[in-house]
Amino acid sequence: MAQAVASLEQQADKTALITGSEAIAVACKLADVDVITAYPIRPYDTVMQYVAKLVANGELDCEYIVAESEHSQFEIVKHASAVGARVFCGSSGVGWMYAFEALTVTPGLRIPMVAMVGNRALDDPGAFGVEHNDALAVRDLGWQLVWVDNPQEALDTALIAYRVAEDRRVFLPCAISCDGAFLTHSQALVKIPSQEKVDAFLPPYNRGDLLLHPDNPITVAPQVNEDWLMEIRRQTAAAMERAYTVIREAYAEFEQIFGRRYGNPFFEEYQTEDAEIVLVGMGTLSTPVKVAIREMRKEGKKVGFVRVRWFRPFAAEELAKTLGRFSAVGIIDRDFSLGSPYLSGVLATEVRAAMYPAAKRPPMLDFICGLGGREVTLPDVKKMSDIVYHAAEGKPQPLTQWIGLRE
Amino acid sequence: MGRLFAVEIVYRGIFQKTLAKNISRAIVLAAHQEGKPGISFGRYGDSPERNGVPAKNFAIVATDDQTLEEGMAKYEPKEVDISIAVDDTLCKGVESWAWYGLQPINRLLKPGGTLIVTSREEPEALIEMCHRKEYPYQLAIVKGIPSFSGLWVYKEDHSDVRILGAIAKVLPELFSLESVQKAIRAEWKDELKATSAARSYERITTVTVPPNQGNPEEPFKFELPKWSEMREGVTIPAIPRGHAMENTATQQVGGWQPERNPTFKKFSTRTMRPVVDFDTCIKCTLCWLQCPDSCFDVTPDGLYDANMQACCGCGVCEAVCPVQKCVTMVNETQFRDNDSQWEMWNKDKEGYKKWLLEKIEHGPGPQRSHGFRYRGQYEEQVPEMLEIAREG
Amino acid sequence: MATFVDIQPTQQLDPIKGVKKMPLEEFFTSGHRTCQGCESALVMKLMAKAAGPRTVVLGSTGCMYVANTTYYSTSWVVPWMHTQLGSSGSAAMGAASGLKALMRKGKIKDEPINVIAFCGDGGGADMGLSAISAALTHPDYNLLILMYDNESYANTDIQLSGSTPYGAHTTFSPPGKMKRIMHHRWKKNMAGMLAAGHPTCKYIATVCMSYPLQAMNSVRKALSIGGPTFIHSLDPCPKGWDYDPMQSHEMGELAVTTGVWPLYEVEEGVIRLYGKTKEIAEGRYKRFPVRDYLLRQGRFAHFTDDDIDYFQSKVDQMWDKWLVPGVIPFLKEVETDHPPK
């Protein structure tokens, strides 16, 4: 293995200027996906446009099915995966919601589907811009949820997602969230690894004794009564528990084979070593936040940033330990959870829950920001930082505040 | 602490659902006439009921609200004062689901509690069908043909009120005849039904079933696996493929026997079973082909043997058989085992013929009604039912 | 088109020559929880028997899911998987496309495997209609969608579906003091609609298990002909229709002999009536009056003579006025419709 890896490292990656959607389409090609289903909705549909080109040009050999609805889209790949095919699917906003029934049943059946969510605000009103509520809606159902913030990470994470989802210890679906527009529609330079590297990293999908095939006669998902359901839920819970380990293993081997380092798989830390306060967020808002942090540091404000990558499984203990190091924490939610504790967003609610058992619990504020694709500006970030500083100094602050709102 | 009363009504799915509900509701309403609070509910896991498959309804009544709450705190009562079997073949036991095992009809009965059965059989026959209990209990028979009618057309044969009258007799603490008659008048606005309840009250007699009398068999049961022992992905192994049959006498091998479901026996789903005259069978295949439950084993000599692990007694085989009295549905009360008829026939053809004719005499005939056949049919049957009721 | 569509070979399942030639083995067997006299269970049994061992079956939510497979137990010998209520079309497409891709790419043995997805009338004629329609437009997947039609949502306490006949009593259409007829919609013409609307679909048929040989040979033809196919089976339901289970078989025969349920197949676009239906169409067999059928079922017990006459007139229209009698409800001239008050 070691030697094989060494020889792989010699292979130069090709560089291409592509969007996050295109990067994931390329990952599908590298992963030799067998069945892909498409249905139009902005912004995720760009990935399917690229996939269609790859298929039309003979670069990707798969069954490419244009379904008649998102519900069918996800049901088709669910059954394709059950007979042993590697599958890819995706959607956005209310399209994802239209597929909700299919999304609900997939984890329990232990279907390692990989899907892309082009994060989009939910109707009504119809808006193409980013909000995270679409993907977050499945957070309780057994889907693994990961947020990326650039096309390179999109490609890499797609490969990692297959590796993790298809690990027999896990066998749970994984949704890769890409912020609409910022990631789905803007191009960046991306290193495309060689097929050999990918083959070394990603073993074939083996469904084992869960395979739906005449050679393995089984009955899948019969009706249960109250004598059985708790045991079945417990099995799925155990799989999600095991995902922590499998994700770590996957990132470690990814670094070994592809030479790209992501550090802690679950969340990225930016300039936190000496930080007094930190902001926490997901997705592409990382860019304005990082730039603003660099500027604030010139003014002597020691602000750091923690970007949550894996929302499910959620690295509660680690994150609590990390955030405990700072004198105050500000969470930026590109989502909302109406009527939730302290009327805040989903991320803030989860982080607070994670912090509760922690030894050190700094003041925590939530900011609702950048909804519907509204820009998260540098002044926004500075404003949020100032507020967090006030909290650090013990000045009482409202627990949830809307930033960048006309008022 | 006041007194808690629990009554269970065991019925055969959809074709007795309304009957069971009526009885259960009327129990609560009758007790309410005496100021006792109560609830009535069907066992949720049983719905949607399938016709034939045993299901349960419960009436819980108490002398005061707090005591009632103690009864309501349980998903279903662990012991009952009265078990009602609205079909006598249920005395053989209750198996509502796979993995459920066979539960004796008298399982929940308290010591000294009463089992009320609608039947034309004598006590001895019913006691023989019921599993043994280590303590004595009462058996009361409401003489009558078990009442079956679908969801849309209810058979007004007074089975419901006659059972209610019987309850007033065997458990007067629950409610008096007067109270139940009041409830009946309020619910049905039918004086004749109130009279039927009274007549049943007068006629009903109970016999004491002494300990350890009845079916000595140990009812089959299953151990549910732990979560870590179950295959993941809500996945289970399929039923294995079947195999050819062997005639142990002649060593002849052939035909086909499907593998049978190991955890759902369906012995208790029948009210009738087919008896087959292998001598007149012309091997037309129709009973086997048209059986929705794949219950017929194909024997090496090309005959069709109804396997009692799979037969739910629908009677389609008799309906499609072109030969007179070749397949005949016979009241399940006439049987004590689930053995293969074909093997019996193989061992002793003469003996089998005798056995067969004797069974066929009993036919389902008047002892059985299986639901709606044509509009107006129930009305025609009611007088006969009321006649039986009068005879008591 | 054909040049762009790569079609896999199917299993060649020859017609069964007679009941005596019937394969003995069962692939859907006992131990299910369906009602006494359940014709839909019979459909499952004979469908699986016709298809044989190299088959994958996908089952939509409904009686044939809930009643057939009680976890941790099953009645299926061949592989079976549950699919969501409206997903029979998608499930069949998913399994067929998955197998096809894996075989083409050499990831599994290349062999014809039957893919059958079934649904009830609720899952098919109502919720799943668009997915079934989509599946039938994909000529490159070998699959069969079988709709077992017991004319109600019989698994959820018998509520009316788009396939419930006019006037039938269901828990959502109880005859009441003010309204005798709560359900005044006419049953959807599923097979006819799908045949007319999906010109590239090679095989669509109606069956009834009271005629098991023809029904099983329909299944075999549907699985052998290639591409997506559809079979609509009318299944008498003792529970929802309210009749003595012993009469299930006879009830199916009555549906056909009264002309309420036409038996036909559309093969490569060619329509062929068969059995009693053919005789009815050719005037060689006189239809029984629908009264003989309706009044045998509790769900029509509230019908007045006017209701029965109206029902009869609509069935007469099927045979006397439809452009393709019993199949396609286009008329040569406008008919007035006078349902009873």
Short mmCIF file of C-alpha atoms in Angstrom, two decimals, chain B residues 92 217 245 257 267 270 273-276 278 295 297 304-311 332 334-347 352 355 359:
data_model
loop_
_atom_site.label_atom_id
_atom_site.label_comp_id
_atom_site.label_asym_id
_atom_site.label_seq_id
_atom_site.Cartn_x
_atom_site.Cartn_y
_atom_site.Cartn_z
CA LYS B 92 -58.45 -22.78 20.01
CA GLU B 217 -50.79 -28.62 24.58
CA MET B 245 -42.98 -34.39 -1.11
CA GLN B 257 -44.56 -28.50 -0.79
CA PHE B 267 -53.91 -22.28 12.98
CA ARG B 270 -59.91 -20.50 10.48
CA ARG B 273 -61.41 -26.03 7.03
CA PRO B 274 -61.64 -27.95 3.77
CA VAL B 275 -61.88 -31.73 3.95
CA VAL B 276 -60.88 -33.43 0.72
CA PHE B 278 -59.08 -37.93 -2.42
CA CYS B 295 -52.15 -23.80 1.40
CA ASP B 297 -49.36 -29.22 -0.83
CA TYR B 304 -53.91 -31.62 -3.26
CA ASP B 305 -53.60 -31.70 0.53
CA ALA B 306 -54.72 -28.60 2.43
CA ASN B 307 -51.89 -27.74 4.82
CA MET B 308 -53.37 -26.43 8.07
CA GLN B 309 -50.32 -24.25 8.71
CA ALA B 310 -51.47 -22.09 5.82
CA CYS B 311 -55.23 -22.54 5.40
CA GLU B 332 -63.40 -25.85 12.63
CA GLN B 334 -65.13 -30.42 14.57
CA PHE B 335 -61.32 -30.80 14.66
CA ARG B 336 -58.79 -31.23 17.42
CA ASP B 337 -55.58 -31.46 15.38
CA ASN B 338 -53.98 -29.94 12.29
CA ASP B 339 -52.74 -33.19 10.76
CA SER B 340 -52.44 -33.96 7.05
CA GLN B 341 -55.60 -35.48 5.62
CA TRP B 342 -53.65 -37.00 2.76
CA GLU B 343 -51.42 -38.92 5.18
CA MET B 344 -54.48 -40.13 7.08
CA TRP B 345 -55.99 -41.25 3.77
CA ASN B 346 -52.73 -42.99 2.80
CA LYS B 347 -52.58 -44.98 6.02
CA TYR B 352 -60.55 -42.01 6.14
CA TRP B 355 -64.04 -39.97 9.04
CA LYS B 359 -67.12 -34.60 9.15
#
